[in-house]
Short mmCIF file of C-alpha atoms and ligand atoms in Angstrom, two decimals:
data_model
loop_
_atom_site.label_atom_id
_atom_site.label_comp_id
_atom_site.label_asym_id
_atom_site.label_seq_id
_atom_site.Cartn_x
_atom_site.Cartn_y
_atom_site.Cartn_z
CA UNK B 1 -0.05 0.05 0.01
CA UNK B 2 1.23 3.56 -0.76
CA UNK B 3 1.58 6.17 1.87
CA UNK B 4 -1.61 7.64 3.49
CA UNK B 5 -2.99 10.75 1.74
CA UNK B 6 -4.85 12.38 4.70
CA UNK B 7 -2.98 15.55 3.95
CA UNK B 8 -4.41 15.83 0.48
CA UNK B 9 -8.04 14.85 1.14
CA UNK B 10 -9.52 18.21 1.69
CA UNK B 11 -8.09 19.51 -1.64
CA UNK B 12 -9.15 16.12 -3.23
CA UNK B 13 -12.67 16.61 -2.13
CA UNK B 14 -12.91 20.34 -3.27
CA UNK B 15 -11.44 19.11 -6.62
CA UNK B 16 -8.28 21.34 -5.94
CA UNK B 17 -5.56 19.05 -6.87
CA UNK B 18 -3.98 18.73 -10.21
CA UNK B 19 -4.41 15.55 -12.48
CA UNK B 20 -1.30 13.82 -11.22
CA UNK B 21 -2.02 14.38 -7.55
CA UNK B 22 -5.67 13.46 -7.95
CA UNK B 23 -4.63 10.19 -9.55
CA UNK B 24 -2.28 9.54 -6.81
CA UNK B 25 -4.89 9.94 -4.11
CA UNK B 26 -7.34 7.93 -6.14
CA UNK B 27 -4.88 5.15 -6.45
CA UNK B 28 -4.27 5.22 -2.69
CA UNK B 29 -7.99 5.28 -2.03
CA UNK B 30 -8.62 2.11 -4.03
CA UNK B 31 -6.39 0.34 -1.44
CA UNK B 32 -6.83 1.99 1.82
CA UNK B 33 -10.24 1.73 3.72
CA UNK B 34 -9.49 4.40 6.33
CA UNK B 35 -8.51 7.00 3.92
CA UNK B 36 -11.55 6.01 1.75
CA UNK B 37 -13.99 6.61 4.72
CA UNK B 38 -12.52 10.10 5.51
CA UNK B 39 -12.88 10.84 1.79
CA UNK B 40 -16.38 9.80 1.66
CA UNK B 41 -17.10 11.90 4.76
CA UNK B 42 -15.52 14.94 3.13
CA UNK B 43 -17.18 14.40 -0.11
CA UNK B 44 -20.67 14.80 1.69
CA UNK B 45 -19.49 18.10 3.04
CA UNK B 46 -18.36 19.24 -0.23
CA UNK B 47 -21.60 17.83 -1.65
CA UNK B 48 -23.38 20.33 0.32
CA UNK B 49 -21.61 23.39 -1.09
CA UNK B 50 -24.06 23.53 -4.18
CA UNK B 51 -26.70 24.32 -1.56
CA UNK B 52 -25.14 27.72 -0.86
CA UNK B 53 -25.50 28.83 -4.50
CA UNK B 54 -28.26 31.23 -5.54
CA UNK B 55 -30.73 29.15 -7.37
CA UNK B 56 -31.46 29.80 -11.13
CA UNK B 57 -33.78 28.03 -13.51
CA UNK B 58 -32.44 27.01 -16.86
CA UNK B 59 -34.37 27.64 -20.13
CA UNK B 60 -37.21 25.06 -20.36
CA UNK B 61 -35.54 23.97 -23.71
CA UNK B 62 -32.75 22.47 -21.88
CA UNK B 63 -34.92 19.80 -20.57
CA UNK B 64 -36.28 19.00 -24.07
CA UNK B 65 -32.78 19.15 -25.54
CA UNK B 66 -31.43 16.49 -22.96
CA UNK B 67 -34.17 14.10 -23.32
CA UNK B 68 -34.08 14.27 -27.09
CA UNK B 69 -30.26 13.54 -26.91
CA UNK B 70 -30.95 10.65 -24.41
CA UNK B 71 -33.76 9.31 -26.71
CA UNK B 72 -31.50 9.32 -29.63
CA UNK B 73 -28.99 7.50 -27.55
CA UNK B 74 -31.52 4.61 -26.88
CA UNK B 75 -32.32 4.47 -30.54
CA UNK B 76 -28.69 4.23 -31.53
CA UNK B 77 -28.32 0.57 -32.68
CA UNK B 78 -25.13 -0.10 -31.02
CA UNK B 79 -26.87 -0.51 -27.73
CA UNK B 80 -29.93 -2.57 -28.73
CA UNK B 81 -31.13 -5.41 -30.55
CA UNK B 82 -29.92 -4.04 -33.81
CA UNK B 83 -26.29 -4.44 -32.72
CA UNK B 84 -27.02 -8.03 -32.23
CA UNK B 85 -28.87 -8.55 -35.40
CA UNK B 86 -25.98 -7.01 -37.36
CA UNK B 87 -23.35 -9.25 -35.82
CA UNK B 88 -25.15 -12.68 -36.21
CA UNK B 89 -22.77 -14.70 -38.24
CA UNK B 90 -20.58 -11.81 -38.97
CA UNK B 91 -16.87 -12.03 -39.10
CA UNK B 92 -14.79 -10.25 -36.46
CA UNK B 93 -13.65 -7.10 -38.39
CA UNK B 94 -17.27 -6.38 -39.16
CA UNK B 95 -18.23 -6.64 -35.53
CA UNK B 96 -15.38 -4.12 -34.72
CA UNK B 97 -16.65 -1.90 -37.55
CA UNK B 98 -19.97 -1.88 -35.71
CA UNK B 99 -18.22 -1.03 -32.48
CA UNK B 100 -16.25 1.91 -34.19
CA UNK B 101 -19.46 3.16 -35.55
CA UNK B 102 -20.74 3.35 -32.08
CA UNK B 103 -17.71 5.21 -30.95
CA UNK B 104 -18.16 7.77 -33.66
CA UNK B 105 -21.82 8.32 -32.55
CA UNK B 106 -20.67 9.05 -28.98
CA UNK B 107 -17.74 11.30 -30.09
CA UNK B 108 -19.95 13.19 -32.22
CA UNK B 109 -22.75 13.35 -29.91
CA UNK B 110 -25.73 11.30 -30.36
CA UNK B 111 -27.96 14.05 -31.68
CA UNK B 112 -26.04 13.74 -34.90
CA UNK B 113 -28.06 10.93 -36.18
CA UNK B 114 -27.75 11.79 -39.97
CA UNK B 115 -23.99 11.64 -39.67
CA UNK B 116 -24.41 8.25 -37.93
CA UNK B 117 -26.62 6.76 -40.67
CA UNK B 118 -23.99 7.88 -43.36
CA UNK B 119 -21.27 6.20 -41.23
CA UNK B 120 -23.41 2.92 -41.00
CA UNK B 121 -23.86 2.95 -44.74
CA UNK B 122 -20.16 3.10 -45.35
CA UNK B 123 -18.95 0.77 -42.77
CA UNK B 124 -19.99 -2.40 -44.83
CA UNK B 125 -16.69 -1.97 -46.71
CA UNK B 126 -13.56 -2.67 -45.07
CA UNK B 127 -11.63 0.16 -46.80
CA UNK B 128 -14.35 2.60 -45.72
CA UNK B 129 -14.21 1.30 -42.38
CA UNK B 130 -10.40 2.10 -42.14
CA UNK B 131 -11.29 5.64 -43.31
CA UNK B 132 -13.86 5.87 -40.64
CA UNK B 133 -11.35 4.87 -38.07
CA UNK B 134 -9.01 7.55 -39.27
CA UNK B 135 -11.79 10.25 -38.75
CA UNK B 136 -12.31 9.06 -35.26
CA UNK B 137 -8.65 9.29 -34.60
CA UNK B 138 -8.75 13.06 -35.23
CA UNK B 139 -7.67 14.13 -31.90
CA UNK B 140 -8.89 11.12 -30.27
CA UNK B 141 -6.20 8.54 -28.67
CA UNK B 142 -7.38 4.90 -28.82
CA UNK B 143 -6.03 1.82 -27.22
CA UNK B 144 -7.17 -1.71 -28.32
CA UNK B 145 -7.31 -4.32 -25.52
CA UNK B 146 -7.31 -7.87 -26.46
CA UNK B 147 -8.97 -10.66 -24.27
CA UNK B 148 -6.74 -13.28 -22.83
CA UNK B 149 -7.59 -16.82 -21.65
CA UNK B 150 -11.33 -17.23 -20.97
CA UNK B 151 -11.75 -13.77 -22.33
CA UNK B 152 -10.12 -14.49 -25.74
CA UNK B 153 -12.07 -13.35 -28.81
CA UNK B 154 -13.44 -10.47 -26.73
CA UNK B 155 -11.71 -7.02 -26.60
CA UNK B 156 -12.13 -3.27 -25.77
CA UNK B 157 -11.11 -0.02 -27.07
CA UNK B 158 -10.29 2.80 -24.95
CA UNK B 159 -11.16 6.07 -26.49
CA UNK B 160 -9.75 9.30 -25.16
CA UNK B 161 -11.61 12.06 -27.24
CA UNK B 162 -9.69 14.94 -25.72
CA UNK B 163 -12.34 17.28 -26.86
CA UNK B 164 -14.03 19.71 -24.34
CA UNK B 165 -16.57 18.06 -22.29
CA UNK B 166 -16.00 14.58 -23.62
CA UNK B 167 -15.04 11.88 -21.30
CA UNK B 168 -12.89 8.82 -22.23
CA UNK B 169 -14.73 5.53 -22.52
CA UNK B 170 -14.14 1.91 -23.40
CA UNK B 171 -16.04 0.12 -26.01
CA UNK B 172 -16.17 -3.47 -25.34
CA UNK B 173 -17.19 -6.34 -27.65
CA UNK B 174 -18.10 -9.95 -26.92
CA UNK B 175 -17.59 -9.83 -23.24
CA UNK B 176 -18.46 -13.23 -21.63
CA UNK B 177 -20.57 -13.51 -18.62
CA UNK B 178 -18.65 -13.63 -15.31
CA UNK B 179 -19.40 -15.33 -11.90
CA UNK B 180 -21.90 -13.74 -9.57
CA UNK B 181 -20.31 -11.25 -7.06
CA UNK B 182 -17.19 -10.75 -9.36
CA UNK B 183 -16.57 -7.46 -11.17
CA UNK B 184 -14.32 -6.22 -14.06
CA UNK B 185 -12.19 -3.32 -13.46
CA UNK B 186 -10.46 -1.05 -16.10
CA UNK B 187 -7.03 0.19 -15.11
CA UNK B 188 -4.95 2.82 -16.50
CA UNK B 189 -1.25 2.07 -16.30
CA UNK B 190 1.26 4.80 -16.19
CA UNK B 191 4.78 4.50 -17.63
CA UNK B 192 6.26 4.08 -14.18
CA UNK B 193 3.93 0.98 -13.60
CA UNK B 194 1.45 2.69 -11.37
CA UNK B 195 -2.17 1.13 -11.79
CA UNK B 196 -5.07 3.50 -11.36
CA UNK B 197 -8.57 2.25 -11.22
CA UNK B 198 -10.67 3.91 -13.85
CA UNK B 199 -14.15 2.14 -13.71
CA UNK B 200 -15.70 -0.96 -12.25
CA UNK B 201 -18.67 -2.78 -14.08
CA UNK B 202 -20.37 -6.10 -14.93
CA UNK B 203 -20.77 -7.33 -18.49
CA UNK B 204 -24.29 -6.45 -19.69
CA UNK B 205 -24.70 -9.50 -21.80
CA UNK B 206 -25.02 -7.39 -25.00
CA UNK B 207 -22.43 -7.80 -27.76
CA UNK B 208 -21.22 -4.19 -27.43
CA UNK B 209 -20.97 -2.32 -24.08
CA UNK B 210 -19.82 1.16 -23.39
CA UNK B 211 -18.26 2.06 -20.19
CA UNK B 212 -17.57 5.75 -19.59
CA UNK B 213 -14.54 6.62 -17.43
CA UNK B 214 -15.44 9.47 -14.98
CA UNK B 215 -12.34 9.75 -13.33
CA UNK B 216 -9.41 12.14 -14.13
CA UNK B 217 -7.07 10.24 -16.73
CA UNK B 218 -3.67 11.48 -17.80
CA UNK B 219 -0.21 10.16 -18.17
CA UNK B 220 -0.98 6.55 -18.82
CA UNK B 221 0.43 4.65 -21.80
CA UNK B 222 -1.36 1.13 -21.28
CA UNK B 223 -4.58 -0.09 -20.07
CA UNK B 224 -5.93 -3.32 -18.90
CA UNK B 225 -9.03 -5.00 -17.43
CA UNK B 226 -8.96 -7.45 -14.39
CA UNK B 227 -11.41 -9.85 -13.02
CA UNK B 228 -11.80 -8.97 -9.39
CA UNK B 229 -13.61 -10.08 -6.26
CA UNK B 230 -14.48 -6.61 -5.19
CA UNK B 231 -14.42 -2.98 -6.70
CA UNK B 232 -11.55 -2.22 -4.19
CA UNK B 233 -8.31 -3.88 -2.99
CA UNK B 234 -5.66 -5.52 -5.08
CA UNK B 235 -6.39 -6.52 -8.45
CA UNK B 236 -7.18 -10.03 -9.55
CA UNK B 237 -6.50 -11.88 -12.93
CA UNK B 238 -5.65 -9.57 -15.97
CA UNK B 239 -8.05 -10.69 -18.72
CA UNK B 240 -7.50 -7.89 -21.18
CA UNK B 241 -4.62 -5.83 -21.96
CA UNK B 242 -3.32 -3.20 -24.58
CA UNK B 243 -0.12 -4.34 -25.92
CA UNK B 244 1.15 -1.41 -27.60
CA UNK B 245 1.17 2.30 -26.63
CA UNK B 246 -0.64 4.67 -28.74
CA UNK B 247 -1.17 5.33 -31.74
CA UNK B 248 -2.18 1.67 -32.20
CA UNK B 249 -3.04 0.67 -35.80
CA UNK B 250 -6.63 -0.16 -36.49
CA UNK B 251 -7.54 -3.79 -35.55
CA UNK Q 1 -44.12 13.95 1.23
CA UNK Q 2 -41.68 11.00 1.54
CA UNK Q 3 -42.92 7.95 -0.06
CA UNK Q 4 -44.73 9.78 -3.01
CA UNK Q 5 -41.63 10.11 -5.11
CA UNK Q 6 -39.14 7.35 -6.06
CA UNK Q 7 -36.01 7.72 -4.01
CA UNK Q 8 -32.75 8.66 -5.92
CA UNK Q 9 -31.52 5.27 -5.82
CA UNK Q 10 -34.51 3.80 -7.52
CA UNK Q 11 -34.19 6.44 -10.27
CA UNK Q 12 -30.52 5.58 -10.83
CA UNK Q 13 -31.37 1.84 -11.27
CA UNK Q 14 -34.15 2.79 -13.69
CA UNK Q 15 -31.58 4.96 -15.49
CA UNK Q 16 -29.26 2.16 -15.82
CA UNK Q 17 -32.38 0.20 -17.42
CA UNK Q 18 -32.68 3.07 -19.94
CA UNK Q 19 -35.80 4.39 -18.56
CA UNK Q 20 -36.21 7.90 -20.11
CA UNK Q 21 -38.89 8.76 -17.47
CA UNK Q 22 -36.27 8.35 -14.79
CA UNK Q 23 -34.07 10.75 -16.54
CA UNK Q 24 -36.83 13.11 -16.77
CA UNK Q 25 -37.56 12.88 -13.15
CA UNK Q 26 -33.93 13.10 -12.11
CA UNK Q 27 -33.69 16.28 -14.12
CA UNK Q 28 -36.79 17.70 -12.67
CA UNK Q 29 -35.35 17.03 -9.29
CA UNK Q 30 -31.81 18.25 -9.62
CA UNK Q 31 -31.70 20.08 -12.96
CA UNK Q 32 -32.04 23.55 -11.38
CA UNK Q 33 -29.49 22.95 -8.62
CA UNK Q 34 -26.99 21.42 -11.33
CA UNK Q 35 -27.49 24.49 -13.52
CA UNK Q 36 -27.18 27.09 -10.58
CA UNK Q 37 -23.94 25.26 -9.73
CA UNK Q 38 -22.58 25.23 -13.28
CA UNK Q 39 -23.58 28.91 -13.57
CA UNK Q 40 -21.98 29.85 -10.43
CA UNK Q 41 -18.63 28.22 -11.61
CA UNK Q 42 -18.78 29.47 -15.22
CA UNK Q 43 -20.66 32.66 -15.03
CA UNK Q 44 -22.61 32.29 -18.26
CA UNK Q 45 -25.83 30.65 -18.95
CA UNK Q 46 -24.96 28.92 -22.25
CA UNK Q 47 -21.93 27.27 -20.96
CA UNK Q 48 -23.74 26.23 -17.77
CA UNK Q 49 -26.57 24.73 -19.99
CA UNK Q 50 -24.00 22.71 -21.80
CA UNK Q 51 -22.49 21.38 -18.76
CA UNK Q 52 -25.70 20.25 -17.38
CA UNK Q 53 -26.77 18.50 -20.45
CA UNK Q 54 -23.52 16.86 -20.79
CA UNK Q 55 -23.47 15.69 -17.13
CA UNK Q 56 -26.94 14.30 -17.32
CA UNK Q 57 -26.35 12.40 -20.45
CA UNK Q 58 -23.05 11.12 -18.74
CA UNK Q 59 -25.13 9.87 -15.87
CA UNK Q 60 -27.73 8.46 -18.32
CA UNK Q 61 -24.94 6.47 -20.17
CA UNK Q 62 -22.84 5.73 -16.89
CA UNK Q 63 -25.52 4.97 -14.44
CA UNK Q 64 -24.41 1.30 -14.54
CA UNK Q 65 -20.96 2.24 -13.19
CA UNK Q 66 -22.41 4.35 -10.14
CA UNK Q 67 -21.39 2.64 -6.78
CA UNK Q 68 -23.58 3.55 -3.71
CA UNK Q 69 -20.50 3.44 -1.32
CA UNK Q 70 -18.99 6.44 -3.13
CA UNK Q 71 -21.76 8.73 -2.31
CA UNK Q 72 -25.46 9.61 -2.75
CA UNK Q 73 -26.77 9.83 -6.41
CA UNK Q 74 -27.19 13.44 -5.70
CA UNK Q 75 -23.76 14.00 -4.67
CA UNK Q 76 -22.49 11.86 -7.68
CA UNK Q 77 -24.46 13.85 -10.15
CA UNK Q 78 -23.34 17.16 -8.73
CA UNK Q 79 -19.82 15.96 -8.72
CA UNK Q 80 -19.97 15.20 -12.49
CA UNK Q 81 -21.31 18.79 -13.04
CA UNK Q 82 -18.70 20.27 -10.72
CA UNK Q 83 -16.05 18.38 -12.55
CA UNK Q 84 -16.90 19.37 -16.11
CA UNK Q 85 -17.57 22.87 -15.27
CA UNK Q 86 -14.23 23.19 -13.58
CA UNK Q 87 -12.46 21.32 -16.53
CA UNK Q 88 -13.94 23.80 -18.88
CA UNK Q 89 -13.00 26.84 -16.65
CA UNK Q 90 -9.49 25.50 -16.48
CA UNK Q 91 -9.25 25.03 -20.32
CA UNK Q 92 -10.74 28.45 -21.07
CA UNK Q 93 -8.03 30.26 -19.60
CA UNK Q 94 -4.62 29.48 -17.86
CA UNK Q 95 -4.89 32.53 -15.85
CA UNK Q 96 -8.20 33.26 -14.08
CA UNK Q 97 -8.48 36.55 -12.51
CA UNK Q 98 -9.11 36.26 -8.79
CA UNK Q 99 -13.03 36.41 -8.32
CA UNK Q 100 -12.73 37.49 -4.71
CA UNK Q 101 -14.96 40.37 -5.27
CA UNK Q 102 -17.17 38.24 -7.38
CA UNK Q 103 -17.47 35.75 -4.48
CA UNK Q 104 -18.24 38.63 -2.07
CA UNK Q 105 -20.92 39.89 -4.36
CA UNK Q 106 -22.65 36.56 -4.88
CA UNK Q 107 -25.05 36.44 -1.74
CA UNK Q 108 -26.84 39.52 -3.01
CA UNK Q 109 -26.50 38.54 -6.67
CA UNK Q 110 -28.74 40.16 -9.33
CA UNK Q 111 -32.53 39.85 -9.69
CA UNK Q 112 -32.60 37.08 -12.27
CA UNK Q 113 -31.47 34.67 -9.49
CA UNK Q 114 -34.27 33.10 -7.72
CA UNK Q 115 -34.50 33.37 -3.88
CA UNK Q 116 -32.79 30.47 -2.37
CA UNK Q 117 -35.02 27.55 -1.05
CA UNK Q 118 -36.15 28.32 2.61
CA UNK Q 119 -34.99 24.68 3.27
CA UNK Q 120 -33.46 24.00 6.71
CA UNK Q 121 -30.43 22.00 5.35
CA UNK Q 122 -29.62 24.63 2.83
CA UNK Q 123 -29.74 27.38 5.47
CA UNK Q 124 -27.52 25.42 7.52
CA UNK Q 125 -24.83 24.90 4.95
CA UNK Q 126 -25.00 28.66 3.94
CA UNK Q 127 -24.75 29.70 7.60
CA UNK Q 128 -21.97 27.32 8.30
CA UNK Q 129 -20.04 28.76 5.26
CA UNK Q 130 -20.80 32.32 6.25
CA UNK Q 131 -19.76 31.64 9.67
CA UNK Q 132 -16.23 30.69 8.72
CA UNK Q 133 -13.31 33.12 9.13
CA UNK Q 134 -12.94 34.91 5.92
CA UNK Q 135 -9.56 33.32 4.92
CA UNK Q 136 -11.10 29.91 5.28
CA UNK Q 137 -14.21 30.67 3.44
CA UNK Q 138 -12.42 32.33 0.60
CA UNK Q 139 -10.08 29.39 0.24
CA UNK Q 140 -12.95 26.83 0.05
CA UNK Q 141 -14.91 29.04 -2.41
CA UNK Q 142 -12.00 29.72 -4.76
CA UNK Q 143 -11.12 26.03 -4.69
CA UNK Q 144 -14.64 24.78 -5.31
CA UNK Q 145 -16.29 27.44 -7.36
CA UNK Q 146 -13.07 29.16 -8.81
CA UNK Q 147 -11.53 25.95 -10.00
CA UNK Q 148 -8.11 26.82 -8.27
CA UNK Q 149 -5.75 24.09 -7.24
CA UNK Q 150 -4.21 24.43 -3.85
CA UNK Q 151 -0.92 25.29 -5.39
CA UNK Q 152 -2.58 28.10 -7.34
CA UNK Q 153 -4.24 29.38 -4.21
CA UNK Q 154 -1.06 29.55 -2.33
CA UNK Q 155 0.31 31.87 -5.17
CA UNK Q 156 -2.80 33.80 -5.56
CA UNK Q 157 -3.33 34.33 -1.70
CA UNK Q 158 0.34 34.72 -0.95
CA UNK Q 159 0.50 32.10 1.62
CA UNK Q 160 2.42 28.88 2.04
CA UNK Q 161 0.89 25.73 0.70
CA UNK Q 162 0.57 24.24 4.14
CA UNK Q 163 -1.66 27.35 5.21
CA UNK Q 164 -4.01 26.65 2.28
CA UNK Q 165 -4.38 23.01 3.30
CA UNK Q 166 -4.97 24.20 6.90
CA UNK Q 167 -7.67 26.53 5.97
CA UNK Q 168 -9.35 23.97 3.84
CA UNK Q 169 -8.94 21.27 6.45
CA UNK Q 170 -10.37 23.55 9.41
CA UNK Q 171 -13.12 25.09 7.24
CA UNK Q 172 -14.48 21.78 6.03
CA UNK Q 173 -14.38 20.20 9.55
CA UNK Q 174 -16.26 23.18 11.00
CA UNK Q 175 -18.95 22.73 8.21
CA UNK Q 176 -19.07 19.00 8.78
CA UNK Q 177 -19.66 19.30 12.43
CA UNK Q 178 -22.52 21.98 11.63
CA UNK Q 179 -24.08 19.52 9.05
CA UNK Q 180 -23.89 16.65 11.54
CA UNK Q 181 -25.91 18.69 14.05
CA UNK Q 182 -28.84 19.00 11.74
CA UNK Q 183 -28.78 15.11 10.60
ZN1 LIG F 301 -4.61 5.55 3.60
#
């Protein structure tokens, strides 16, 4: 376990650490229950600060805009039955193409449905698919993680869009089911070998699954997924890992 | 009126199950608070609206990754809003003028702001914050609403980093005790 971080927890709770410091604290919190308890208590105090702000009403149009965007998200085929339908009997590059289209939708914003439809139309061709990948790459960094052992055949691509307001996310394909009580953890590995927990989740059973990363990420050059007993503590078996630092070639 | 509305946890589970009604309910519950927070940080309505939409969409997509032990759904949602607003603030300019006067002027604010809820808990938080010695209160406000890191605050306020940390520590502990008394 790394050194306790009690000295940094107030600034951490207030969001007043730079990325590297915040990562170091988050890393320690993933292994230390006493610091974690203190951090949770401080988060509650800080979480009350918004109550000191003068209340304002956003324009009513914001509600409609939000629900429209979320609705478009639901209709987006990567998340529903359509994704399964497309992938039945398909070869792996084709499945990855579907995954890539999903990524484009998220990077562009789900509201851009027309652009999405055009992309669906072109991804039938492998060459066009490669072009699509190129366009995703504009500004975005990606890492492909290949499944190992019982996870072979599955994989995931970490996208770091690096655009204002866009968070990194991982697009998984073909995740196998895991035992009751187990969880999967996405790790960001920095060049010095530090592992930082980025997200914890369970497979949804769908062919394609998107996991958004809410934590700060910076300064990592590899990523991995482990199969764990709990969303904290030391990590378990590595079931997926990126082999190459970016920029990775299209799979 | 407890019992009439679904609790936040239930809304978040429904969100994870792609229930648009739950998203609408969550927005109706916290949309104005989220917007008020984003506006307080960014100072402009369009950017604040973008942050709110972005944060709720992120919750919509990421509800499955929410873990109760990290905090309440409300705290989780507001932390996404805070995080993104501060992110934009930090990206917008490397040097942010010290909004000390701004922070001072906030309580009276302009007439477009609605009067804050006459809610006991809200009052307690405001009173607790206002009761802090000015140096502690400014440190907390500039960090949380101004997006300054503790190192930047040390330079801005011309005090050692240890002093900044101490002000944060003591200020937050006082607020914590004040909040505990009401719960
Ligand atoms: Zn510790």
